[in-house]
PDB file of C-alpha atoms in Angstrom:
ATOM      1  CA  MET A 207       0.020  -0.050   0.055  1.00  0.00           C
ATOM      2  CA  ARG A 208       1.345   3.384  -1.061  1.00  0.00           C
ATOM      3  CA  LEU A 209       0.891   5.775   1.608  1.00  0.00           C
ATOM      4  CA  PHE A 210       2.127   8.800   2.727  1.00  0.00           C
ATOM      5  CA  ILE A 211       0.853  11.629   5.875  1.00  0.00           C
ATOM      6  CA  ALA A 212      -0.515  15.271   5.107  1.00  0.00           C
ATOM      7  CA  ILE A 213      -2.475  17.914   5.672  1.00  0.00           C
ATOM      8  CA  GLN A 214      -5.254  18.758   3.545  1.00  0.00           C
ATOM      9  CA  LEU A 215      -6.415  22.284   2.381  1.00  0.00           C
ATOM     10  CA  PRO A 216      -9.928  24.108   3.185  1.00  0.00           C
ATOM     11  CA  ARG A 217     -12.407  23.748   0.216  1.00  0.00           C
ATOM     12  CA  GLU A 218     -11.659  27.232  -0.564  1.00  0.00           C
ATOM     13  CA  ILE A 219      -8.208  26.968  -1.412  1.00  0.00           C
ATOM     14  CA  LYS A 220      -8.473  24.325  -3.207  1.00  0.00           C
ATOM     15  CA  GLU A 221     -10.710  26.296  -5.381  1.00  0.00           C
ATOM     16  CA  PHE A 222      -8.236  29.769  -5.474  1.00  0.00           C
ATOM     17  CA  LEU A 223      -5.643  26.633  -6.435  1.00  0.00           C
ATOM     18  CA  ALA A 224      -7.505  25.073  -9.221  1.00  0.00           C
ATOM     19  CA  GLU A 225      -8.753  28.587 -10.797  1.00  0.00           C
ATOM     20  CA  LEU A 226      -4.762  29.161 -10.743  1.00  0.00           C
ATOM     21  CA  THR A 227      -3.843  26.166 -12.542  1.00  0.00           C
ATOM     22  CA  SER A 228      -6.827  26.470 -15.180  1.00  0.00           C
ATOM     23  CA  PHE A 229      -6.424  27.196 -18.419  1.00  0.00           C
ATOM     24  CA  LYS A 230      -7.769  27.633 -21.642  1.00  0.00           C
ATOM     25  CA  SER A 231      -6.291  24.278 -23.048  1.00  0.00           C
ATOM     26  CA  THR A 232      -3.604  22.048 -21.854  1.00  0.00           C
ATOM     27  CA  ILE A 233       0.211  22.510 -21.932  1.00  0.00           C
ATOM     28  CA  ASP A 234       2.399  19.716 -23.276  1.00  0.00           C
ATOM     29  CA  GLY A 235       4.601  18.028 -20.353  1.00  0.00           C
ATOM     30  CA  VAL A 236       2.800  19.474 -17.775  1.00  0.00           C
ATOM     31  CA  ASN A 237       0.567  17.205 -15.801  1.00  0.00           C
ATOM     32  CA  ILE A 238      -1.765  19.493 -12.717  1.00  0.00           C
ATOM     33  CA  VAL A 239      -3.077  18.214 -10.197  1.00  0.00           C
ATOM     34  CA  GLN A 240      -6.190  17.879  -9.464  1.00  0.00           C
ATOM     35  CA  LYS A 241      -7.938  19.721  -7.526  1.00  0.00           C
ATOM     36  CA  GLU A 242      -9.065  16.755  -4.975  1.00  0.00           C
ATOM     37  CA  ASN A 243      -5.257  16.606  -4.357  1.00  0.00           C
ATOM     38  CA  PHE A 244      -4.112  19.807  -3.097  1.00  0.00           C
ATOM     39  CA  HIS A 245      -2.408  19.061   0.054  1.00  0.00           C
ATOM     40  CA  ILE A 246       0.762  19.630   2.205  1.00  0.00           C
ATOM     41  CA  THR A 247       3.295  16.348   1.980  1.00  0.00           C
ATOM     42  CA  LEU A 248       4.694  15.878   5.909  1.00  0.00           C
ATOM     43  CA  LYS A 249       6.694  12.636   4.637  1.00  0.00           C
ATOM     44  CA  PHE A 250       6.150  10.121   1.524  1.00  0.00           C
ATOM     45  CA  LEU A 251       6.092   6.654   3.187  1.00  0.00           C
ATOM     46  CA  GLY A 252       6.290   4.844  -0.462  1.00  0.00           C
ATOM     47  CA  GLU A 253       4.842   1.168  -0.327  1.00  0.00           C
ATOM     48  CA  VAL A 254       4.129  -0.429   3.180  1.00  0.00           C
ATOM     49  CA  GLU A 255       3.015  -3.477   4.362  1.00  0.00           C
ATOM     50  CA  GLU A 256      -0.649  -4.488   5.791  1.00  0.00           C
ATOM     51  CA  LYS A 257       1.279  -5.232   9.269  1.00  0.00           C
ATOM     52  CA  ILE A 258       3.283  -2.114   9.765  1.00  0.00           C
ATOM     53  CA  ILE A 259      -0.290   0.198   9.297  1.00  0.00           C
ATOM     54  CA  PRO A 260      -1.500  -0.607  13.118  1.00  0.00           C
ATOM     55  CA  ASP A 261       1.397   0.589  14.964  1.00  0.00           C
ATOM     56  CA  LEU A 262       2.273   3.841  12.418  1.00  0.00           C
ATOM     57  CA  ILE A 263      -1.656   4.335  13.137  1.00  0.00           C
ATOM     58  CA  SER A 264      -0.473   4.593  17.479  1.00  0.00           C
ATOM     59  CA  THR A 265       2.954   6.674  16.551  1.00  0.00           C
ATOM     60  CA  LEU A 266       1.165   9.008  14.805  1.00  0.00           C
ATOM     61  CA  LYS A 267      -1.500   9.387  17.602  1.00  0.00           C
ATOM     62  CA  SER A 268       0.723   9.618  20.369  1.00  0.00           C
ATOM     63  CA  LEU A 269       2.788  12.248  18.453  1.00  0.00           C
ATOM     64  CA  SER A 270      -0.896  14.241  17.389  1.00  0.00           C
ATOM     65  CA  SER A 271      -1.197  14.318  20.852  1.00  0.00           C
ATOM     66  CA  GLU A 272       2.082  16.779  21.020  1.00  0.00           C
ATOM     67  CA  PHE A 273       0.678  19.554  18.965  1.00  0.00           C
ATOM     68  CA  SER A 274      -2.044  22.145  19.358  1.00  0.00           C
ATOM     69  CA  ASN A 275      -4.044  23.187  16.510  1.00  0.00           C
ATOM     70  CA  PHE A 276      -1.491  26.269  14.171  1.00  0.00           C
ATOM     71  CA  THR A 277      -2.377  28.747  11.435  1.00  0.00           C
ATOM     72  CA  LEU A 278      -0.583  28.562   8.131  1.00  0.00           C
ATOM     73  CA  LYS A 279      -0.321  31.194   5.238  1.00  0.00           C
ATOM     74  CA  ILE A 280      -0.420  30.094   1.360  1.00  0.00           C
ATOM     75  CA  THR A 281       2.518  32.358   0.420  1.00  0.00           C
ATOM     76  CA  THR A 282       3.714  31.975  -2.835  1.00  0.00           C
ATOM     77  CA  PRO A 283       4.753  29.739  -5.997  1.00  0.00           C
ATOM     78  CA  GLY A 284       7.367  28.307  -6.915  1.00  0.00           C
ATOM     79  CA  VAL A 285       9.627  25.556  -8.643  1.00  0.00           C
ATOM     80  CA  PHE A 286      12.318  22.055  -8.120  1.00  0.00           C
ATOM     81  CA  PRO A 287      14.441  22.380  -8.850  1.00  0.00           C
ATOM     82  CA  ASP A 288      15.452  25.094 -10.312  1.00  0.00           C
ATOM     83  CA  LYS A 289      13.638  28.038 -12.649  1.00  0.00           C
ATOM     84  CA  ILE A 290      15.660  26.694 -15.768  1.00  0.00           C
ATOM     85  CA  LYS A 291      14.050  22.888 -15.760  1.00  0.00           C
ATOM     86  CA  PRO A 292      12.294  23.247 -13.166  1.00  0.00           C
ATOM     87  CA  ARG A 293      10.398  19.852 -12.924  1.00  0.00           C
ATOM     88  CA  VAL A 294       7.422  21.051  -9.931  1.00  0.00           C
ATOM     89  CA  ILE A 295       5.365  23.442  -9.521  1.00  0.00           C
ATOM     90  CA  TRP A 296       4.739  24.330  -6.113  1.00  0.00           C
ATOM     91  CA  ILE A 297       3.045  27.569  -4.523  1.00  0.00           C
ATOM     92  CA  GLY A 298       4.831  27.289  -0.910  1.00  0.00           C
ATOM     93  CA  THR A 299       3.127  28.011   2.954  1.00  0.00           C
ATOM     94  CA  GLU A 300       5.240  29.889   5.791  1.00  0.00           C
ATOM     95  CA  ASN A 301       7.578  26.939   6.796  1.00  0.00           C
ATOM     96  CA  THR A 302       5.685  27.519  10.729  1.00  0.00           C
ATOM     97  CA  GLU A 303       8.263  26.564  13.505  1.00  0.00           C
ATOM     98  CA  THR A 304       5.678  24.451  14.387  1.00  0.00           C
ATOM     99  CA  LEU A 305       4.760  22.824  10.775  1.00  0.00           C
ATOM    100  CA  ARG A 306       8.784  22.644  10.805  1.00  0.00           C
ATOM    101  CA  ARG A 307       8.546  20.426  14.159  1.00  0.00           C
ATOM    102  CA  LEU A 308       5.509  18.517  13.501  1.00  0.00           C
ATOM    103  CA  ALA A 309       7.551  17.202  10.097  1.00  0.00           C
ATOM    104  CA  GLU A 310      10.077  16.747  11.625  1.00  0.00           C
ATOM    105  CA  ARG A 311       8.723  13.980  14.906  1.00  0.00           C
ATOM    106  CA  ILE A 312       7.621  12.916  12.238  1.00  0.00           C
ATOM    107  CA  ASP A 313      10.526  12.150  10.353  1.00  0.00           C
ATOM    108  CA  GLU A 314      11.725  10.848  13.941  1.00  0.00           C
ATOM    109  CA  GLU A 315       9.196   8.527  14.913  1.00  0.00           C
ATOM    110  CA  THR A 316       8.386   7.238  11.715  1.00  0.00           C
ATOM    111  CA  ALA A 317      12.358   6.273  12.302  1.00  0.00           C
ATOM    112  CA  SER A 318      11.491   4.176  14.596  1.00  0.00           C
ATOM    113  CA  LEU A 319       9.415   2.169  13.271  1.00  0.00           C
ATOM    114  CA  GLY A 320      12.048   1.357  10.106  1.00  0.00           C
ATOM    115  CA  PHE A 321      11.202   3.941   7.744  1.00  0.00           C
ATOM    116  CA  GLN A 322      13.710   6.113   6.092  1.00  0.00           C
ATOM    117  CA  ARG A 323      14.614   9.043   7.305  1.00  0.00           C
ATOM    118  CA  GLU A 324      14.037  12.018   4.993  1.00  0.00           C
ATOM    119  CA  GLU A 325      17.761  13.629   3.276  1.00  0.00           C
ATOM    120  CA  ARG A 326      16.549  16.564   2.242  1.00  0.00           C
ATOM    121  CA  GLN A 327      15.096  19.407   5.098  1.00  0.00           C
ATOM    122  CA  PHE A 328      11.435  19.874   5.159  1.00  0.00           C
ATOM    123  CA  LYS A 329      10.363  22.616   2.529  1.00  0.00           C
ATOM    124  CA  SER A 330       6.094  22.873   3.091  1.00  0.00           C
ATOM    125  CA  HIS A 331       4.503  23.217  -0.485  1.00  0.00           C
ATOM    126  CA  ILE A 332       1.552  22.136  -1.917  1.00  0.00           C
ATOM    127  CA  THR A 333       2.404  20.843  -5.118  1.00  0.00           C
ATOM    128  CA  LEU A 334       0.572  22.118  -8.201  1.00  0.00           C
ATOM    129  CA  ALA A 335       1.546  20.258 -11.401  1.00  0.00           C
ATOM    130  CA  ARG A 336       5.035  17.727 -12.349  1.00  0.00           C
ATOM    131  CA  VAL A 337       7.425  18.490 -15.692  1.00  0.00           C
ATOM    132  CA  LYS A 338       8.075  16.582 -17.879  1.00  0.00           C
ATOM    133  CA  ASN A 339       9.194  19.220 -21.039  1.00  0.00           C
ATOM    134  CA  HIS A 340      10.949  21.699 -18.800  1.00  0.00           C
ATOM    135  CA  ARG A 341      10.052  25.217 -21.503  1.00  0.00           C
ATOM    136  CA  ASN A 342       6.359  23.992 -21.267  1.00  0.00           C
ATOM    137  CA  GLY A 343       7.633  23.972 -17.887  1.00  0.00           C
ATOM    138  CA  LYS A 344       8.812  27.848 -17.542  1.00  0.00           C
ATOM    139  CA  TYR A 345       5.999  28.845 -19.998  1.00  0.00           C
ATOM    140  CA  PHE A 346       3.088  27.254 -17.245  1.00  0.00           C
ATOM    141  CA  PHE A 347       5.303  29.214 -13.971  1.00  0.00           C
ATOM    142  CA  GLU A 348       5.002  32.568 -15.750  1.00  0.00           C
ATOM    143  CA  LYS A 349       1.786  32.292 -16.621  1.00  0.00           C
ATOM    144  CA  ILE A 350       1.344  30.775 -12.890  1.00  0.00           C
ATOM    145  CA  LEU A 351       2.935  34.075 -11.653  1.00  0.00           C
ATOM    146  CA  LYS A 352       1.522  35.588 -13.575  1.00  0.00           C
ATOM    147  CA  LYS A 353      -2.308  34.850 -12.315  1.00  0.00           C
ATOM    148  CA  PHE A 354      -1.193  35.033  -8.780  1.00  0.00           C
ATOM    149  CA  SER A 355       0.237  38.863  -9.283  1.00  0.00           C
ATOM    150  CA  GLU A 356      -3.262  39.550 -10.621  1.00  0.00           C
ATOM    151  CA  ASN A 357      -4.839  38.005  -7.601  1.00  0.00           C
ATOM    152  CA  SER A 358      -5.521  39.275  -3.851  1.00  0.00           C
ATOM    153  CA  PHE A 359      -4.598  36.814  -2.355  1.00  0.00           C
ATOM    154  CA  ASN A 360      -4.125  36.148   1.536  1.00  0.00           C
ATOM    155  CA  PHE A 361      -5.052  32.777   2.603  1.00  0.00           C
ATOM    156  CA  GLN A 362      -4.153  31.395   5.852  1.00  0.00           C
ATOM    157  CA  PHE A 363      -6.453  28.351   7.744  1.00  0.00           C
ATOM    158  CA  GLU A 364      -6.245  26.786  11.148  1.00  0.00           C
ATOM    159  CA  VAL A 365      -4.569  23.303  10.790  1.00  0.00           C
ATOM    160  CA  LYS A 366      -6.295  20.609  13.114  1.00  0.00           C
ATOM    161  CA  GLU A 367      -5.467  17.564  12.466  1.00  0.00           C
ATOM    162  CA  PHE A 368      -3.359  15.328  10.232  1.00  0.00           C
ATOM    163  CA  VAL A 369      -3.851  12.452   7.859  1.00  0.00           C
ATOM    164  CA  LEU A 370      -2.419   8.722   6.933  1.00  0.00           C
ATOM    165  CA  MET A 371      -3.490   8.628   3.136  1.00  0.00           C
ATOM    166  CA  LYS A 372      -3.395   6.221   0.899  1.00  0.00           C
ATOM    167  CA  SER A 373      -2.427   7.135  -3.148  1.00  0.00           C
ATOM    168  CA  THR A 374      -3.689   4.523  -5.435  1.00  0.00           C
ATOM    169  CA  LEU A 375      -1.915   4.694  -8.698  1.00  0.00           C
ATOM    170  CA  THR A 376      -4.353   5.222 -11.612  1.00  0.00           C
ATOM    171  CA  ALA A 377      -4.340   5.198 -15.605  1.00  0.00           C
ATOM    172  CA  LYS A 378      -5.965   8.931 -14.916  1.00  0.00           C
ATOM    173  CA  GLY A 379      -3.475   9.556 -12.173  1.00  0.00           C
ATOM    174  CA  SER A 380      -3.377   8.930  -8.776  1.00  0.00           C
ATOM    175  CA  ILE A 381      -6.432   8.348  -6.283  1.00  0.00           C
ATOM    176  CA  TYR A 382      -6.015  10.120  -2.213  1.00  0.00           C
ATOM    177  CA  SER A 383      -7.917   8.895  -0.029  1.00  0.00           C
ATOM    178  CA  VAL A 384      -7.721   9.312   3.881  1.00  0.00           C
ATOM    179  CA  LEU A 385      -6.395   5.796   6.281  1.00  0.00           C
ATOM    180  CA  GLU A 386      -6.842   7.848   9.581  1.00  0.00           C
ATOM    181  CA  ARG A 387      -7.072  11.680  11.407  1.00  0.00           C
ATOM    182  CA  PHE A 388      -5.237  12.658  13.598  1.00  0.00           C
ATOM    183  CA  PRO A 389      -6.259  15.530  15.554  1.00  0.00           C
ATOM    184  CA  LEU A 390      -4.197  18.168  16.759  1.00  0.00           C
ATOM    185  CA  LEU A 391      -5.150  19.088  21.181  1.00  0.00           C
ATOM    186  CA  LYS A 392      -7.242  22.346  20.986  1.00  0.00           C
TER     187      LYS A 392
END
């Protein structure tokens, strides 16, 4: 089972991001994330054996009690790895201390269950599109920046939980479903 741990987004933010990425025609070599799949990944786990899932859920339930609700603000668009050859187009969030600590604690606790530690520093973002054609990716990113600058955009939301998500790969793209919710302390 392919799993990851994430923060889900409120409907109004998903609506805005879907509008931001909607263009009259598709752009070859740029795969836009479907509105229902927008999220902030805290930890990608990959393929997980079903026998490990109860321990994973128990660990995450315990960890969630260490954190209170917190506010996240959506910031500006960006790309990985760079603007010359973009592979991922995203929109950022403030990398608050609480969010950074949450991702760090999840990484620590999942490592104790045998999952690989993250080598890169956590960079909070919402993936908007994945790029196969760099030239078209640059064009798409420029369109996103232009659209973003034309909108008054000041979204923030309260994070009240994180979720364990299952990712099912299909011919039409990934389908995400929630396996478990982990409420934070109020």
